XYZ file of C-alpha atoms in Angstrom:
298
model
C -63.148 53.257 126.306
C -59.788 54.046 124.675
C -57.109 56.324 126.127
C -54.476 58.140 124.069
C -51.785 59.973 126.008
C -48.374 61.566 125.845
C -46.463 63.611 128.416
C -48.754 66.632 128.067
C -52.163 65.472 126.883
C -54.627 62.670 127.557
C -57.638 61.918 125.361
C -60.431 59.534 126.341
C -62.342 58.079 123.368
C -65.772 56.447 123.617
C -66.516 54.222 120.582
C -69.887 53.387 122.173
C -70.850 57.092 122.432
C -70.572 58.148 118.824
C -66.824 57.590 118.731
C -66.465 60.908 120.513
C -63.593 62.408 122.478
C -65.143 62.158 125.915
C -62.444 64.052 127.789
C -59.329 66.034 126.965
C -56.963 66.557 129.911
C -53.977 68.894 130.112
C -51.614 66.688 132.118
C -49.421 69.635 133.099
C -52.243 71.480 134.885
C -54.664 68.548 135.360
C -57.376 70.647 133.713
C -60.228 68.696 132.078
C -61.315 70.832 129.142
C -64.511 69.077 128.094
C -67.825 69.663 129.832
C -70.342 67.096 131.022
C -73.629 67.682 132.848
C -73.689 66.905 136.596
C -75.721 63.739 135.961
C -73.153 62.238 133.571
C -71.847 58.798 134.530
C -68.792 57.845 132.455
C -69.177 54.188 133.404
C -72.693 53.962 131.969
C -73.090 52.611 128.455
C -75.721 54.005 126.123
C -77.766 52.466 123.334
C -79.939 54.825 121.300
C -81.871 54.386 118.064
C -81.013 56.479 115.036
C -83.335 59.469 115.358
C -83.142 59.905 119.148
C -83.468 63.463 120.478
C -80.043 65.032 120.855
C -81.004 67.554 123.536
C -82.704 64.922 125.672
C -79.651 62.653 125.604
C -76.789 65.162 125.403
C -74.048 64.246 127.868
C -71.301 66.631 126.790
C -67.906 65.708 125.372
C -66.931 66.286 121.747
C -69.531 64.992 119.295
C -69.825 65.446 115.529
C -72.969 66.308 113.572
C -73.327 64.584 110.164
C -74.916 64.569 107.574
C -77.183 67.296 108.965
C -78.114 69.225 112.089
C -81.815 70.098 112.027
C -84.041 67.056 111.408
C -86.328 66.851 108.382
C -86.935 65.551 104.885
C -84.239 66.410 102.361
C -83.939 65.064 98.828
C -86.205 62.152 99.671
C -84.297 61.135 102.786
C -85.474 61.318 106.387
C -82.619 63.081 108.181
C -82.647 62.778 111.958
C -81.989 65.160 114.849
C -78.371 66.402 114.807
C -77.503 63.682 112.321
C -76.675 60.135 113.301
C -72.960 59.950 114.161
C -73.404 61.103 117.776
C -75.965 58.479 118.753
C -74.425 55.298 117.377
C -71.564 53.008 118.384
C -68.545 53.008 116.065
C -66.282 50.112 115.108
C -62.642 50.289 116.212
C -60.434 49.531 113.199
C -57.009 50.322 114.666
C -55.747 51.357 118.080
C -52.356 52.192 119.625
C -51.190 54.394 122.528
C -51.182 57.477 120.244
C -53.670 56.556 117.544
C -57.177 55.258 116.980
C -59.192 54.737 113.801
C -62.958 54.225 113.994
C -65.588 53.595 111.337
C -69.342 53.904 110.946
C -71.662 53.251 107.991
C -74.560 55.701 107.958
C -78.172 54.589 107.728
C -79.783 57.847 106.566
C -77.339 58.443 103.682
C -75.172 56.015 101.652
C -71.906 57.155 103.242
C -69.222 55.331 105.192
C -67.255 57.479 107.638
C -63.818 56.823 109.079
C -62.353 58.978 111.844
C -58.691 58.882 112.826
C -57.420 60.584 115.984
C -53.639 60.922 116.069
C -51.956 62.291 119.189
C -48.579 63.945 118.626
C -45.789 62.043 120.343
C -44.078 65.134 121.821
C -46.580 68.015 121.818
C -50.007 68.647 123.437
C -51.699 68.361 120.055
C -53.987 65.903 118.294
C -55.096 65.709 114.669
C -58.574 64.470 113.806
C -59.070 63.298 110.231
C -62.389 62.309 108.667
C -62.793 60.239 105.517
C -66.176 60.123 103.809
C -66.938 57.542 101.123
C -70.057 58.007 99.046
C -71.002 54.442 98.148
C -73.830 55.509 95.804
C -74.305 57.042 92.373
C -76.037 60.062 93.950
C -74.580 63.459 94.747
C -74.970 63.973 98.520
C -75.011 67.494 100.007
C -74.097 67.391 103.693
C -73.118 69.245 106.846
C -70.209 68.237 109.078
C -69.971 70.100 112.368
C -67.795 69.741 115.426
C -69.754 69.926 118.681
C -67.046 70.459 121.288
C -68.560 71.154 124.731
C -65.989 73.168 126.667
C -65.926 73.553 130.453
C -65.804 77.296 131.136
C -65.250 79.747 133.996
C -66.326 83.367 134.351
C -63.807 85.662 132.671
C -62.645 83.117 130.105
C -62.141 84.532 126.616
C -63.630 83.323 123.332
C -60.897 83.265 120.693
C -61.928 83.924 117.111
C -60.066 85.604 114.248
C -61.491 88.596 112.404
C -64.867 87.361 111.179
C -68.520 88.243 110.624
C -71.022 87.396 113.378
C -74.787 86.954 113.093
C -77.298 85.468 115.570
C -78.478 81.993 114.619
C -81.914 82.414 116.224
C -82.631 85.882 117.576
C -85.436 84.615 119.819
C -82.836 82.421 121.583
C -80.272 85.199 121.985
C -79.985 87.016 125.304
C -76.819 88.996 124.534
C -77.202 89.928 120.871
C -80.470 91.822 120.431
C -80.579 92.696 116.743
C -80.701 90.582 113.595
C -77.624 92.093 112.021
C -74.166 91.106 110.828
C -71.284 92.626 112.790
C -67.527 92.181 113.019
C -66.360 90.049 115.950
C -66.138 90.820 118.849
C -68.731 93.570 118.426
C -72.489 93.051 118.392
C -75.522 95.076 119.443
C -77.965 94.541 122.295
C -81.690 95.086 121.798
C -81.388 98.697 122.995
C -78.665 99.419 120.434
C -75.787 99.455 122.896
C -72.579 97.756 121.848
C -71.657 94.413 123.429
C -68.332 92.564 123.475
C -68.735 88.860 122.680
C -65.297 87.795 123.903
C -65.584 87.616 127.691
C -67.631 84.836 129.285
C -70.047 86.033 132.001
C -70.721 84.166 135.263
C -73.275 81.379 135.531
C -75.418 83.668 137.691
C -76.049 85.873 134.637
C -78.496 83.254 133.285
C -77.651 84.388 129.766
C -77.556 82.337 126.577
C -76.376 82.974 123.033
C -75.923 81.218 119.710
C -74.284 82.780 116.669
C -72.725 81.874 113.348
C -69.398 83.262 112.158
C -68.289 83.524 108.537
C -65.532 85.163 106.472
C -62.908 84.031 108.986
C -59.468 85.575 108.425
C -57.811 82.284 109.428
C -59.094 78.832 110.312
C -58.941 78.759 114.078
C -61.057 79.176 117.206
C -60.794 78.400 120.878
C -61.043 79.403 124.532
C -58.478 81.000 126.860
C -58.879 80.167 130.541
C -58.601 83.366 132.595
C -57.219 81.657 135.684
C -54.391 79.667 134.101
C -54.026 81.601 130.809
C -53.915 78.228 129.061
C -55.724 77.904 125.751
C -57.646 75.211 123.908
C -57.200 75.984 120.217
C -58.703 74.321 117.149
C -57.011 74.932 113.796
C -58.308 73.922 110.375
C -58.217 74.660 106.675
C -61.027 77.047 105.746
C -61.697 74.852 102.719
C -62.669 72.110 105.193
C -64.504 74.252 107.762
C -65.348 77.738 106.465
C -67.703 78.588 109.362
C -67.717 78.439 113.156
C -70.919 78.233 115.188
C -70.721 79.247 118.860
C -73.424 78.006 121.252
C -73.342 79.398 124.782
C -75.384 78.630 127.880
C -74.319 80.806 130.781
C -76.849 79.248 133.112
C -79.690 80.249 130.795
C -80.446 77.090 128.782
C -81.370 74.114 130.952
C -79.274 75.698 133.734
C -76.121 74.484 131.942
C -72.874 76.450 132.093
C -71.058 75.484 128.911
C -69.746 76.809 125.613
C -69.893 74.670 122.475
C -67.317 75.523 119.807
C -68.401 74.273 116.385
C -66.229 74.525 113.261
C -68.618 73.643 110.444
C -68.844 73.125 106.705
C -72.187 74.865 106.445
C -74.635 77.574 107.530
C -77.452 77.808 108.451
C -78.918 75.101 110.719
C -81.407 73.788 108.139
C -79.741 71.682 105.438
C -82.401 72.413 102.799
C -82.014 76.157 103.323
C -78.233 75.850 103.263
C -78.453 73.887 100.014
C -80.559 76.640 98.457
C -77.918 79.177 99.508
C -75.067 77.039 98.166
C -73.282 76.610 101.504
C -73.462 72.831 101.918
C -70.509 70.532 101.470
C -70.980 67.948 98.699
C -69.926 64.366 98.053
C -69.991 63.439 94.376
C -70.987 59.919 93.265
C -68.478 57.336 94.560
C -66.252 60.143 95.869
C -63.887 59.671 98.807
C -63.228 62.944 100.630
C -61.137 63.885 103.681
C -61.383 66.799 106.121
C -59.285 67.424 109.201
C -58.500 69.726 112.110
C -56.076 69.862 114.990
C -56.682 70.614 118.662
C -53.889 71.784 120.939
C -53.344 73.095 124.453
C -51.099 76.149 124.779
């Protein structure tokens, strides 16, 4: 476990758990922004094979999905559930009080990934930079998605810019009731009534929702806590992450109360379908490519 901290922000990094940010703490309010299930034990190490079920082993925190989300055959390769970054231990290349660099060489695709997390020395802000090296002579279409599990409270507000919303899987949705594209924050329930997607309902609602957003006016998304009025905000170049997926369980899915904010390179869930629609990211033969985003507390 590696800790990065300044006066305002503390990040806990778990190289053994997919190199993920395990917790993000606002030191001014002592608020822990990242969600974990009640059974999570931070002291417990985990060893999983490539191809393990994500849902069965999900323990919250801030994972990344790469090179895919939905499992399946694609271009002759057997791509595993939610990709492979989340399930495997990463190597620590560099580490300091404000900085860590980790690396992982993928098994399902010929790509080496480096992730650098740099905490600002004076502000509650961190920059996460990914470098992807295609070590082959093949062109590799891929998906890179943040999977940031945020601890929520009733009345919190989902922050998105002007954008287009559509349900990812209508049979999963319990708030949106029609397979249609709308402008955030508006959507339609099954009976045709208008719903506002911004305000988070209580856990007792037993609702759940999952939607894609596209055509974002600016590259940012986040959550505002109703009680403290503090905000977790992600900011990114739309060339790096042109879409944001928003997965919500308000007590409805597995009894979890969590929102997962997911800036992503790609829609939809299935990489083969996304490739047909021309929405995948691509690594050319021997290409080295970087993508980045920042996270801040305001």
